PDB file of C-alpha atoms in Angstrom:
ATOM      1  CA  UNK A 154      94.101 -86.752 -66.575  1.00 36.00           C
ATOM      2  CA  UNK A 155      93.480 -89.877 -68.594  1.00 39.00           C
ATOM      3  CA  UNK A 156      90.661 -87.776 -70.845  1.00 38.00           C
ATOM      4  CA  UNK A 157      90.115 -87.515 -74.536  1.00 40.00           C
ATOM      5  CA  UNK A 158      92.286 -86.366 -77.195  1.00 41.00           C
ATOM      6  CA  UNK A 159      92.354 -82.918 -78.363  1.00 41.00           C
ATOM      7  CA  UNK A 160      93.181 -83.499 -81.700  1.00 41.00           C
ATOM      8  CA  UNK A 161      89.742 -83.170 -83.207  1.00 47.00           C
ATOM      9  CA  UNK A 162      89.052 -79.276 -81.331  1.00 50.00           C
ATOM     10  CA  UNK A 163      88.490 -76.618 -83.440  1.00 44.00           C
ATOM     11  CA  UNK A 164      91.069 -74.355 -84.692  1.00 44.00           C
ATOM     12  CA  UNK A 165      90.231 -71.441 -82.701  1.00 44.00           C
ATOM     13  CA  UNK A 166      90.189 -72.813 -79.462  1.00 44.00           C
ATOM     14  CA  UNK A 167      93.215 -72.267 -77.100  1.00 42.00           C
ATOM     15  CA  UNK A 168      96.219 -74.252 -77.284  1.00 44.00           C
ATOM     16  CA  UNK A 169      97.254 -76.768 -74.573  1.00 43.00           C
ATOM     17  CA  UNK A 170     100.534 -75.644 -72.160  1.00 41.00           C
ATOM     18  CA  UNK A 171     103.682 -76.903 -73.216  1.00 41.00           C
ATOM     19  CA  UNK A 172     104.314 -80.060 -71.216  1.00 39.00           C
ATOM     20  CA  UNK A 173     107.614 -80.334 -69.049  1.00 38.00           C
ATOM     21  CA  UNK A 174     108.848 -83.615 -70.163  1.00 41.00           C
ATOM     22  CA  UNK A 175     107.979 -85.217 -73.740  1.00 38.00           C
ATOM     23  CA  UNK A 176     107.270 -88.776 -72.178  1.00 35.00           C
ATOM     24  CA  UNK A 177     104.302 -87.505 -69.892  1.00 37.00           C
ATOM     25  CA  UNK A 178     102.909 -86.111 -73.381  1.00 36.00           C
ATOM     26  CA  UNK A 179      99.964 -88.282 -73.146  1.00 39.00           C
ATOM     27  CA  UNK A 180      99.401 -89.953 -69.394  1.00 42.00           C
ATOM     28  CA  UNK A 181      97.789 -93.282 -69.090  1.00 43.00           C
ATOM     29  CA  UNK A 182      94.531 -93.813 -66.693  1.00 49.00           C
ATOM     30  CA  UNK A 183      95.664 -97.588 -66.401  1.00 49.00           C
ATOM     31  CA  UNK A 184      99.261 -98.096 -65.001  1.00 47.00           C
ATOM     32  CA  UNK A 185     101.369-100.643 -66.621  1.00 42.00           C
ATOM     33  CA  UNK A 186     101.616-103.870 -66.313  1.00 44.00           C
ATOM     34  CA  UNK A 187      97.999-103.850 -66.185  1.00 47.00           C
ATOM     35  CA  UNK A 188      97.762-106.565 -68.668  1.00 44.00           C
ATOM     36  CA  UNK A 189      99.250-108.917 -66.453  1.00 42.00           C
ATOM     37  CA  UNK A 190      98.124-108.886 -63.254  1.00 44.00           C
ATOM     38  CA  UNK A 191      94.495-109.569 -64.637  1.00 42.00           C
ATOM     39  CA  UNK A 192      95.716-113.054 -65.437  1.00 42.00           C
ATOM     40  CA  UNK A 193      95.090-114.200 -62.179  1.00 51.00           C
ATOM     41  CA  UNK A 194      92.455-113.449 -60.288  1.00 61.00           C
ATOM     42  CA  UNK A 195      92.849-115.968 -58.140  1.00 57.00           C
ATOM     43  CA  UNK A 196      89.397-118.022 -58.593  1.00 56.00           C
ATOM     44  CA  UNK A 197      88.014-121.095 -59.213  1.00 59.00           C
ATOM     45  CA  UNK A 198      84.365-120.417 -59.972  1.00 73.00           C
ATOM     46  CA  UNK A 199      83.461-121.584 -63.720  1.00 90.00           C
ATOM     47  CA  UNK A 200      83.464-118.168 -64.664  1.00 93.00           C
ATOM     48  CA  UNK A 201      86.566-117.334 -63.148  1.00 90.00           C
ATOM     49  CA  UNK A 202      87.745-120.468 -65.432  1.00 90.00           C
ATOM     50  CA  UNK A 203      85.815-118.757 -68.160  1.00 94.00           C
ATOM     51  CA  UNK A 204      87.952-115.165 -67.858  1.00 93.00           C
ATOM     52  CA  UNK A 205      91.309-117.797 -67.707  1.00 91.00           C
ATOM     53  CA  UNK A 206      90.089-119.074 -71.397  1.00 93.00           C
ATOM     54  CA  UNK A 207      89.069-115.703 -72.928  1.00 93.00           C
ATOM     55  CA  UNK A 208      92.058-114.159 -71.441  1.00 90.00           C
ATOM     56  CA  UNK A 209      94.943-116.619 -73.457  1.00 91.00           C
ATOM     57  CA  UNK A 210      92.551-116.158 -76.360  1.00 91.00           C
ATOM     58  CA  UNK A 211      92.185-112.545 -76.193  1.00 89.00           C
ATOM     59  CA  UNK A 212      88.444-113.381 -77.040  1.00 94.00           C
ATOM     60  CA  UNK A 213      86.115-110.336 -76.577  1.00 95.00           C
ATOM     61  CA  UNK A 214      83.649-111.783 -77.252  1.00 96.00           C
ATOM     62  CA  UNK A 215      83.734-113.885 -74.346  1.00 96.00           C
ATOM     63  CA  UNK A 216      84.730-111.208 -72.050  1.00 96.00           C
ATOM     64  CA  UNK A 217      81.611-109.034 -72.871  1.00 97.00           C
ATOM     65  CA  UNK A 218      79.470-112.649 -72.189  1.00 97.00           C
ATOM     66  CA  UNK A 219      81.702-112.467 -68.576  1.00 97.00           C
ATOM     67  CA  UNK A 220      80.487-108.653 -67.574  1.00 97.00           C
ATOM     68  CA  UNK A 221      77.117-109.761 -66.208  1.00 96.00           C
ATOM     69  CA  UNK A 222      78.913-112.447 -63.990  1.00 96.00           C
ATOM     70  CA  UNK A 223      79.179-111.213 -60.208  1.00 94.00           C
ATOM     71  CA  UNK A 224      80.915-114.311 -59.116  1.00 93.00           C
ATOM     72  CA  UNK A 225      83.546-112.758 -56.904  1.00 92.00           C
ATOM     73  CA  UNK A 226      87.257-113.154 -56.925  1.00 90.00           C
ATOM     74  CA  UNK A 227      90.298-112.537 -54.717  1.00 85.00           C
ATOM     75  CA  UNK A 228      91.885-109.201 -53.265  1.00 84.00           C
ATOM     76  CA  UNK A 229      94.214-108.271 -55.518  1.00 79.00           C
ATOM     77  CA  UNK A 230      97.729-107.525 -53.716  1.00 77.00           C
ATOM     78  CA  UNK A 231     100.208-104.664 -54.785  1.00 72.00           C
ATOM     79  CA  UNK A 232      99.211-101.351 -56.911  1.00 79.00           C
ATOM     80  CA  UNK A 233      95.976-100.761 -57.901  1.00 80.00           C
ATOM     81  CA  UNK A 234      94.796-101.135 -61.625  1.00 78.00           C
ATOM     82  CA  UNK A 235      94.073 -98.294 -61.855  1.00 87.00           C
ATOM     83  CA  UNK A 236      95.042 -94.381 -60.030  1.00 89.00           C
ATOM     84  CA  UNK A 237      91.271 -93.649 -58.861  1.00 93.00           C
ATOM     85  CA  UNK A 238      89.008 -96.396 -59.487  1.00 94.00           C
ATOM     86  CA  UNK A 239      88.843 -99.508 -56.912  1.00 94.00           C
ATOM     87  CA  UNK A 240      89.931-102.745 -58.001  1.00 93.00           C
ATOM     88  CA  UNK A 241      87.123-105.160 -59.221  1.00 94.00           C
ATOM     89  CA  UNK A 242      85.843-107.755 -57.382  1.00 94.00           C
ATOM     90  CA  UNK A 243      83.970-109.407 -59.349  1.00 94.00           C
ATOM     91  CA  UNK A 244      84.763-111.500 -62.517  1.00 95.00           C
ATOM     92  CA  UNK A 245      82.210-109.180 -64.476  1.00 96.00           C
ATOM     93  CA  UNK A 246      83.802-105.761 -63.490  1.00 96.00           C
ATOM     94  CA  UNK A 247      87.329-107.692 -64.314  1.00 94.00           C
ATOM     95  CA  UNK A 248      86.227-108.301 -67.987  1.00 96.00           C
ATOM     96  CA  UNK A 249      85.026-104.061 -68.163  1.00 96.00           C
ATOM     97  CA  UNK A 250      88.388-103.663 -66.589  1.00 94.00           C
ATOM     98  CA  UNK A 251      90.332-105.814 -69.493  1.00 93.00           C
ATOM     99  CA  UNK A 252      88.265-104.450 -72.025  1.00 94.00           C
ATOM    100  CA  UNK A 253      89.902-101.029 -70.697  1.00 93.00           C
ATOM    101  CA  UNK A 254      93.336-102.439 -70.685  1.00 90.00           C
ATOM    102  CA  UNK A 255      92.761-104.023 -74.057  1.00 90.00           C
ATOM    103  CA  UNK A 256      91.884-100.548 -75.595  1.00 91.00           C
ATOM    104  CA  UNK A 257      94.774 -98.400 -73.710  1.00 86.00           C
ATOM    105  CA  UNK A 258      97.076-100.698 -74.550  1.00 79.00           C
ATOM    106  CA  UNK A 259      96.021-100.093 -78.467  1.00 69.00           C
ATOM    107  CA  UNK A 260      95.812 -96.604 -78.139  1.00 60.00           C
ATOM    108  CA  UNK A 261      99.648 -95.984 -79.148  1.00 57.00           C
ATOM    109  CA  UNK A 262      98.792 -97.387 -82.760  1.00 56.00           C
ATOM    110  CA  UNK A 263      95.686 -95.555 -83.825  1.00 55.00           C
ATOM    111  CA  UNK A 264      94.534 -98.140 -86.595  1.00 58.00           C
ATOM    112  CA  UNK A 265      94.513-100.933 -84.163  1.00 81.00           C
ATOM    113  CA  UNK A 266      92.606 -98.610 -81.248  1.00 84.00           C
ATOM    114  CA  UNK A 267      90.184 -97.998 -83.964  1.00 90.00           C
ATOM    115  CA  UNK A 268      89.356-101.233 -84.920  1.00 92.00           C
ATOM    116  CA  UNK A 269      89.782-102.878 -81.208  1.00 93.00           C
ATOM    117  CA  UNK A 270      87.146 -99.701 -79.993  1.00 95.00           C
ATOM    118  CA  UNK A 271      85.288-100.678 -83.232  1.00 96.00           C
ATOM    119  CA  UNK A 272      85.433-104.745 -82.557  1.00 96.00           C
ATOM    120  CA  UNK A 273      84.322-104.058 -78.975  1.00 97.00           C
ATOM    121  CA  UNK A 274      81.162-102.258 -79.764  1.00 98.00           C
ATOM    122  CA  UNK A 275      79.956-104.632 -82.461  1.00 97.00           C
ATOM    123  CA  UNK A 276      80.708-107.260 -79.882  1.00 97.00           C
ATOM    124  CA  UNK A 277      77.655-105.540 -77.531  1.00 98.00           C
ATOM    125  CA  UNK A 278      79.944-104.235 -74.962  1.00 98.00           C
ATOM    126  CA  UNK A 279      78.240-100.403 -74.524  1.00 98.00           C
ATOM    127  CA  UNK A 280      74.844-100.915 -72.997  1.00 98.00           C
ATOM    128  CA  UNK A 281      75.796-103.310 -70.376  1.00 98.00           C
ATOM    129  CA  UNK A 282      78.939-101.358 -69.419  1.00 98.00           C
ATOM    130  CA  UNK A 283      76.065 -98.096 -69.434  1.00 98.00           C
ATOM    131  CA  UNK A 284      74.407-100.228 -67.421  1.00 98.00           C
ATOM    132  CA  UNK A 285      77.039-100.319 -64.571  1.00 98.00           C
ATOM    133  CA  UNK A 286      76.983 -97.492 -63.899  1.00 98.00           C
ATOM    134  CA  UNK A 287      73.543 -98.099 -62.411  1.00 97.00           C
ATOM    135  CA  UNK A 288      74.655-100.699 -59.817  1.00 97.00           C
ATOM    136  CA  UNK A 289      74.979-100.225 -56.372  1.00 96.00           C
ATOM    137  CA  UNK A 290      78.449-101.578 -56.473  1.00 97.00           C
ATOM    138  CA  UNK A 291      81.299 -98.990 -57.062  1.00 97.00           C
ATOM    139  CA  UNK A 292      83.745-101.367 -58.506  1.00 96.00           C
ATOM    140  CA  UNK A 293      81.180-101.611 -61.369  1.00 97.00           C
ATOM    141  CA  UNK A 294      80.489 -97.726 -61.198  1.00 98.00           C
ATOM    142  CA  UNK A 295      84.044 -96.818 -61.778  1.00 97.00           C
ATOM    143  CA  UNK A 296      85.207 -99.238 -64.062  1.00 96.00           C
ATOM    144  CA  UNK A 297      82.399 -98.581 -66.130  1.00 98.00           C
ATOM    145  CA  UNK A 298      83.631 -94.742 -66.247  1.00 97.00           C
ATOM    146  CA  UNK A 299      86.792 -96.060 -67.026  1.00 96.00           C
ATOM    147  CA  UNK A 300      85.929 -98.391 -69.636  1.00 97.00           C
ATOM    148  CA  UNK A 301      83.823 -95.596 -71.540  1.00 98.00           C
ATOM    149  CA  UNK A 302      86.398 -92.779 -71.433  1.00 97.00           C
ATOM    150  CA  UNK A 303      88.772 -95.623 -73.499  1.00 95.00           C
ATOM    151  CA  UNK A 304      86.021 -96.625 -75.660  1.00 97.00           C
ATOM    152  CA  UNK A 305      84.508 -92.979 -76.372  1.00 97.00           C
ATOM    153  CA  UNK A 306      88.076 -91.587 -77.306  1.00 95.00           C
ATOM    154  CA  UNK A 307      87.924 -90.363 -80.699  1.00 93.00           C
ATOM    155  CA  UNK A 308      85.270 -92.796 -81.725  1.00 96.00           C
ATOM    156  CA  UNK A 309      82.457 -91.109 -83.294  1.00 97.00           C
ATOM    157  CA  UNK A 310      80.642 -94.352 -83.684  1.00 98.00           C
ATOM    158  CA  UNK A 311      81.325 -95.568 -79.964  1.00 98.00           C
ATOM    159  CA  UNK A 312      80.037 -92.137 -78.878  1.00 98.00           C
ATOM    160  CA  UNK A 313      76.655 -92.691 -80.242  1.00 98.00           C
ATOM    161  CA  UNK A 314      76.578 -96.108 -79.093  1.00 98.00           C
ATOM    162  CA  UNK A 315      76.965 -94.480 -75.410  1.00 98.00           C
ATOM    163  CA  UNK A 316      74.675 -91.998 -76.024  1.00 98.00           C
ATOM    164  CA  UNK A 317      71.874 -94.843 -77.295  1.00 98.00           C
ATOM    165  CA  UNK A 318      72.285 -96.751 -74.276  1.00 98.00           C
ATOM    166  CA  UNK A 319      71.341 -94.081 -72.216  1.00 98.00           C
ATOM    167  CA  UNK A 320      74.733 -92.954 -71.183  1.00 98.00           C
ATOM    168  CA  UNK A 321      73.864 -89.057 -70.203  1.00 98.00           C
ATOM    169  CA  UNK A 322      71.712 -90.153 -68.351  1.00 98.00           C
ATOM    170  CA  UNK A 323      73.358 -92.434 -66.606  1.00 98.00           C
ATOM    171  CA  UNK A 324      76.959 -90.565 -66.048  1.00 98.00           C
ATOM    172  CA  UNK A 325      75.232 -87.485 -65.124  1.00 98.00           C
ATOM    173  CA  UNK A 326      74.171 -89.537 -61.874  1.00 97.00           C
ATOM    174  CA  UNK A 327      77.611 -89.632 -60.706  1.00 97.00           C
ATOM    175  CA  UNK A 328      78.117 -85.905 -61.102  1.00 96.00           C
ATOM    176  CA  UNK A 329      78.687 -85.132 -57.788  1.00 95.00           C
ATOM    177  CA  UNK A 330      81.262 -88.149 -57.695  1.00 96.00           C
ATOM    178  CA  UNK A 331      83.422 -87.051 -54.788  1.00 94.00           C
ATOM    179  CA  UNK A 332      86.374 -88.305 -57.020  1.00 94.00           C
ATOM    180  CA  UNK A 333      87.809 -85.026 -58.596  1.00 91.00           C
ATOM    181  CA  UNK A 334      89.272 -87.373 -61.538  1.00 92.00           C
ATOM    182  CA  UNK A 335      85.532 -89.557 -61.899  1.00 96.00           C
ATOM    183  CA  UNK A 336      84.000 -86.132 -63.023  1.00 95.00           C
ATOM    184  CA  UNK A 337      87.170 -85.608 -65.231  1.00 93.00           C
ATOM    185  CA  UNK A 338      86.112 -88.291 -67.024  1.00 96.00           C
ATOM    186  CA  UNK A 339      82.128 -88.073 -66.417  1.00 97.00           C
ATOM    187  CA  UNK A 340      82.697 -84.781 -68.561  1.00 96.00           C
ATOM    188  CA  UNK A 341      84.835 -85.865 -70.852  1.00 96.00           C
ATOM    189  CA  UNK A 342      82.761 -89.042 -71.917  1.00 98.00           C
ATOM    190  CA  UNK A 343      79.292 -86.685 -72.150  1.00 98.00           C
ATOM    191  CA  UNK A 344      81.144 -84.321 -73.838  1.00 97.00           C
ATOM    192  CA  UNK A 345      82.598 -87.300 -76.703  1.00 97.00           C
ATOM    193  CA  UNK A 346      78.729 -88.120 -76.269  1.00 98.00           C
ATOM    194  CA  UNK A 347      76.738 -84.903 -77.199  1.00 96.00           C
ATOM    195  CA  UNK A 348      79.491 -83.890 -79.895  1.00 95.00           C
ATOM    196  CA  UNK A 349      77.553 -86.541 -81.982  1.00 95.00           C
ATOM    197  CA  UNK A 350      74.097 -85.058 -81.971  1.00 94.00           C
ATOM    198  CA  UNK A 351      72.651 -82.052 -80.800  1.00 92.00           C
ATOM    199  CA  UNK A 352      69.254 -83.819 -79.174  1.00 94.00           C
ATOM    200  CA  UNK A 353      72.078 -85.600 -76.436  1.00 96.00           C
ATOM    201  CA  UNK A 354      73.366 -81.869 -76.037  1.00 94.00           C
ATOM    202  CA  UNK A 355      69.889 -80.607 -75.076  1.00 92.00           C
ATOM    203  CA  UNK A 356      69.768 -83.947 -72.581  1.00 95.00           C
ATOM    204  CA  UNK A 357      72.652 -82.986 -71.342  1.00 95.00           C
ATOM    205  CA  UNK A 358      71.579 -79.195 -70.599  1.00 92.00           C
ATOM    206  CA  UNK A 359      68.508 -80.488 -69.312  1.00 93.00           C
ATOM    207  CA  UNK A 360      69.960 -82.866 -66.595  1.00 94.00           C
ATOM    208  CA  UNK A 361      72.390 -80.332 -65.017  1.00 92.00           C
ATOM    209  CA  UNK A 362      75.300 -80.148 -67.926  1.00 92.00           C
ATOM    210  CA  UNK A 363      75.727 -76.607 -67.479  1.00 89.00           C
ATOM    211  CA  UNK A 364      76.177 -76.430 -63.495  1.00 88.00           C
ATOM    212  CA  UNK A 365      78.582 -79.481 -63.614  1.00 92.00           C
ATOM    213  CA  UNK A 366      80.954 -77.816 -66.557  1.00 90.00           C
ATOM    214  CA  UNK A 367      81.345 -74.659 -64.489  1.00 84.00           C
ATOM    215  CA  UNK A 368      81.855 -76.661 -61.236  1.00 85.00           C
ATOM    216  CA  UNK A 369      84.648 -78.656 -63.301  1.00 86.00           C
ATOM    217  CA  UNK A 370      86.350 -75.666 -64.573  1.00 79.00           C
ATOM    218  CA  UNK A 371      86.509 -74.100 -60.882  1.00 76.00           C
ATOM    219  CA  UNK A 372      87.823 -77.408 -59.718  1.00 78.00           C
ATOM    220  CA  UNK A 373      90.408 -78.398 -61.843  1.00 72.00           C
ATOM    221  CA  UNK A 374      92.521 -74.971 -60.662  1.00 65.00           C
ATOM    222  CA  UNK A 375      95.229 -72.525 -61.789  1.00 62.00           C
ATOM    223  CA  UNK A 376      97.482 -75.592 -60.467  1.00 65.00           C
ATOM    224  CA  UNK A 377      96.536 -77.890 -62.802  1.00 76.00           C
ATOM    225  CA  UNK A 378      96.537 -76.381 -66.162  1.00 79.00           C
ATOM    226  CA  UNK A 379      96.324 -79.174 -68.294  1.00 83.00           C
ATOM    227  CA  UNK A 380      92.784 -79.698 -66.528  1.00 83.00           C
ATOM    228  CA  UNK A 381      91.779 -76.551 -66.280  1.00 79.00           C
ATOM    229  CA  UNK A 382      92.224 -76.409 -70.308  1.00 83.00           C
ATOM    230  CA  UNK A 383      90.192 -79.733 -70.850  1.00 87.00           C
ATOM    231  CA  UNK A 384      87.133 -78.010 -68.760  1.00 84.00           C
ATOM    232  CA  UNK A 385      87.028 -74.967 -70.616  1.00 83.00           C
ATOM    233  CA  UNK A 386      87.483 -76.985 -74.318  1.00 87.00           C
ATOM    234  CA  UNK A 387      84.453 -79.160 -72.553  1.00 90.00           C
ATOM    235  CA  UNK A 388      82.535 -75.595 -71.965  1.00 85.00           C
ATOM    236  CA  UNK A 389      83.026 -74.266 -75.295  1.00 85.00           C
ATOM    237  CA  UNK A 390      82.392 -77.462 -76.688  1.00 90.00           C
ATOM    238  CA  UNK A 391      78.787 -77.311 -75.283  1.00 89.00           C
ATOM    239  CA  UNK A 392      77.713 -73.894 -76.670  1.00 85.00           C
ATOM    240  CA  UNK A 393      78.871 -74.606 -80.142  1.00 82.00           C
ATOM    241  CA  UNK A 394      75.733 -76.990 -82.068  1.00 75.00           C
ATOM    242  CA  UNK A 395      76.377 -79.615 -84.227  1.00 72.00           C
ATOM    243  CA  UNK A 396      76.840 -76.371 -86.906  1.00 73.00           C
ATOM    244  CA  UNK A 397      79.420 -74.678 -85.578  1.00 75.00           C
ATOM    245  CA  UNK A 398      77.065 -72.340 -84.319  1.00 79.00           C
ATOM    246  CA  UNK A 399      76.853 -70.559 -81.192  1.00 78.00           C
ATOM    247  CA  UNK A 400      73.408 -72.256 -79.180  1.00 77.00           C
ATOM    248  CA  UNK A 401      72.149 -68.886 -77.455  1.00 79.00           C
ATOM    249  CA  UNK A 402      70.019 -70.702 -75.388  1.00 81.00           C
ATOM    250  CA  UNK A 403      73.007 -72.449 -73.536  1.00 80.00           C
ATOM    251  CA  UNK A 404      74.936 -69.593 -73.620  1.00 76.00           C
ATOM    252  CA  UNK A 405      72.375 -67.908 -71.373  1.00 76.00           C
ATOM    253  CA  UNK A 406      72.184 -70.386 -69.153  1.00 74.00           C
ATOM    254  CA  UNK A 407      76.098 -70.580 -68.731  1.00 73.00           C
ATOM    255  CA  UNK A 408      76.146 -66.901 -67.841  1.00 66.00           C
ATOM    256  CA  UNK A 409      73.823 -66.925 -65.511  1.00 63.00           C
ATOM    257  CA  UNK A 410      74.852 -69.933 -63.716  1.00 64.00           C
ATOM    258  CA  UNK A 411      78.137 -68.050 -63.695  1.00 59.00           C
ATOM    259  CA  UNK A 412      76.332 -65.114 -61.840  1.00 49.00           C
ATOM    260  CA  UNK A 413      74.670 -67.044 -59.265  1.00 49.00           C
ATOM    261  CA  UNK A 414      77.352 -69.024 -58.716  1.00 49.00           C
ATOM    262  CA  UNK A 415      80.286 -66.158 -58.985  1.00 45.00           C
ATOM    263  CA  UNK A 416      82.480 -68.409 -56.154  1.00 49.00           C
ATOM    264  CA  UNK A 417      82.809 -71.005 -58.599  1.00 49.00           C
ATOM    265  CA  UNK A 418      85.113 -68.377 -61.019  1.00 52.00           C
ATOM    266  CA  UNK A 419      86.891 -67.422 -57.841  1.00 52.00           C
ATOM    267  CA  UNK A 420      90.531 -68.076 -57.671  1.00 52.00           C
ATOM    268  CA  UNK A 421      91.550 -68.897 -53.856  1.00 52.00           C
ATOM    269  CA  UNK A 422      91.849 -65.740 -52.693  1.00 54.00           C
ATOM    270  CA  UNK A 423      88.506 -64.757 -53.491  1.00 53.00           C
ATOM    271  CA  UNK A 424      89.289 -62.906 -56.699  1.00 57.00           C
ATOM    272  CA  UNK A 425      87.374 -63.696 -59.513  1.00 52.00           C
ATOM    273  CA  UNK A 426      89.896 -65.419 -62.154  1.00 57.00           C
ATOM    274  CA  UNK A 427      90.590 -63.040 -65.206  1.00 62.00           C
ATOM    275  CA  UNK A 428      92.421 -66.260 -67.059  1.00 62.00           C
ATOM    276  CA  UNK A 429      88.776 -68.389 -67.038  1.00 58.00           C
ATOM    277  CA  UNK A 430      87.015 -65.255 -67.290  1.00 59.00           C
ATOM    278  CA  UNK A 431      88.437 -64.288 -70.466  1.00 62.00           C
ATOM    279  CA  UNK A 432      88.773 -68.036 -72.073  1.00 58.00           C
ATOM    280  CA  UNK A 433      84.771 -68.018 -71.413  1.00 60.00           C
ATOM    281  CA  UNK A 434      84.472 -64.403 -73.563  1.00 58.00           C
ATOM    282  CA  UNK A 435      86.563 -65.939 -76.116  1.00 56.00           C
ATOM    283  CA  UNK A 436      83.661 -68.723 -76.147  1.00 53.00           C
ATOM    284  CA  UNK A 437      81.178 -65.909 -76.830  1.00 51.00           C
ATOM    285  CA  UNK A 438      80.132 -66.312 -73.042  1.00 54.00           C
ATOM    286  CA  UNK A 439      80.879 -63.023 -73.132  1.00 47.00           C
ATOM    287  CA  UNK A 440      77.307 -60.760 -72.865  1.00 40.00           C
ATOM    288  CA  UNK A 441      76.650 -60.978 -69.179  1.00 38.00           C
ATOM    289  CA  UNK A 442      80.413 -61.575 -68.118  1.00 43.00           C
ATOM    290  CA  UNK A 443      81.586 -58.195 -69.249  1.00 42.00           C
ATOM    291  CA  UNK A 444      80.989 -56.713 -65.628  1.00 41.00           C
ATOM    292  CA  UNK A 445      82.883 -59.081 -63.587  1.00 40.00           C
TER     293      UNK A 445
END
């Protein structure tokens, strides 16, 4: 699902299924080979000259200068960069997609994907990448998302960055992406987001959070249990404070969202689904649930 790590959940949430095959442990977002197909781009605007440069330098610097450019460049030929998200076509949503690339690739050694995430925000690469996600342009919309799901993984400090930039704000507005795997990583990223302060939580509630979790968890399926499990974590993520303390006031609001909206915990046949039913008691969601 190309989402977060786990690793940092609590203790008492549920464990993940037991994948089929250890080498799809942890799947990628950005296929391989990614790294060098973005060598050429086949341009010869100066900054199309100017992503050649940073690109044999590996300068980051330079590539966060490069993601305001919107000089265009070529069709790419061949398999997309990425599963979901288009292809850029600019040399500015190129540079957000290398700074992706740059920080998958790292992720395999976690001091290096530390201190590339950590080099790439001091280099001023969060706001403007928030800030795509405002365009018009859905290259820029989606390689944004893509960008900040690598950059938010497990990065406390990224996180907050996000969340000062405006970032709930500006993922909720792709919400109702019609990309099942966008709003994967919308919730994922907002999740990373509000984890790091309980006023970005509230923002979050206050712009929809609660509606959007419950639509995720009904979306992701009983056939796709491995995202089914990251939309409940999400869930009970959200009702648990900064504290470790159950927030009351969300947990109302996720019940009766869940009553209002009783075909979202429907399985296909119409049957409400025991399985999410009883994760959501487990999350203390349990007060107004008992009936179903």
């Amino acid at each position: 699902m190309g989402a977060k790590c786990c690793a940092n959940r609590k203790d008492n949430k549920p464990a993940p299924p037991k994948k089929p095959n250890d080498k799809d442990k942890k799947q990628r977002s950005i296929k391989p080979g990614a790294r060098e197909r973005n060598l050429s781009i086949g341009g010869t605007t100066d900054d199309a000259k100017k992503f050649y440069a940073a690109s044999e330098k590996n300068d980051i610097k330079s590539f966060i200068r490069l993601l305001s450019s919107t000089q265009p460049i070529a069709e790419f030929e061949g398999p997309k960069f990425h599963r979901w998200a288009e292809d850029p076509k600019t040399v500015g949503t190129l540079a957000a997609t290398h700074l992706a690339i740059v920080t998958s690739h790292a992720d395999g050694f976690p001091l290096n994907a530390t201190k590339v995430q950590d080099d790439i925000r001091k280099a001023g690469a969060i706001p403007p990448l928030v800030n795509f996600l405002k365009s018009k342009e859905k290259d820029r919309q989606q390689c944004a998302i893509v960008a900040l799901a690598e950059l938010t993984r497990d990065s406390a400090e990224n996180s907050k960055a996000a969340g000062s930039a405006g970032g709930i704000g500006a993922l909720m507005k792709h919400k109702d992406s019609p990309i099942r795997e966008a709003r994967d990583e919308i919730a994922n990223i907002v999740r990373n987001i509000f984890m790091e302060d309980d006023d970005y939580r509230d923002q979050f509630v206050e712009t929809g959070g609660v509606s959007f979790f419950i639509k995720q968890l009904n979306a992701a399926g009983d056939s796709e249990p491995e995202a089914q499990l990251e939309a409940i974590l999400n869930l009970t993520d959200l009702v648990e404070d900064g504290a470790g303390e159950i927030n009351e006031d969300i947990v109302d609001q996720v019940q009766l969202d869940a009553i209002h909206n009783l075909t979202l915990l429907m399985d296909g046949a119409g049957e409400i689904n025991e399985d999410i039913v009883d994760q959501l008691k487990k999350a203390g969601i349990d007060a107004k649930l008992q009936g179903m």
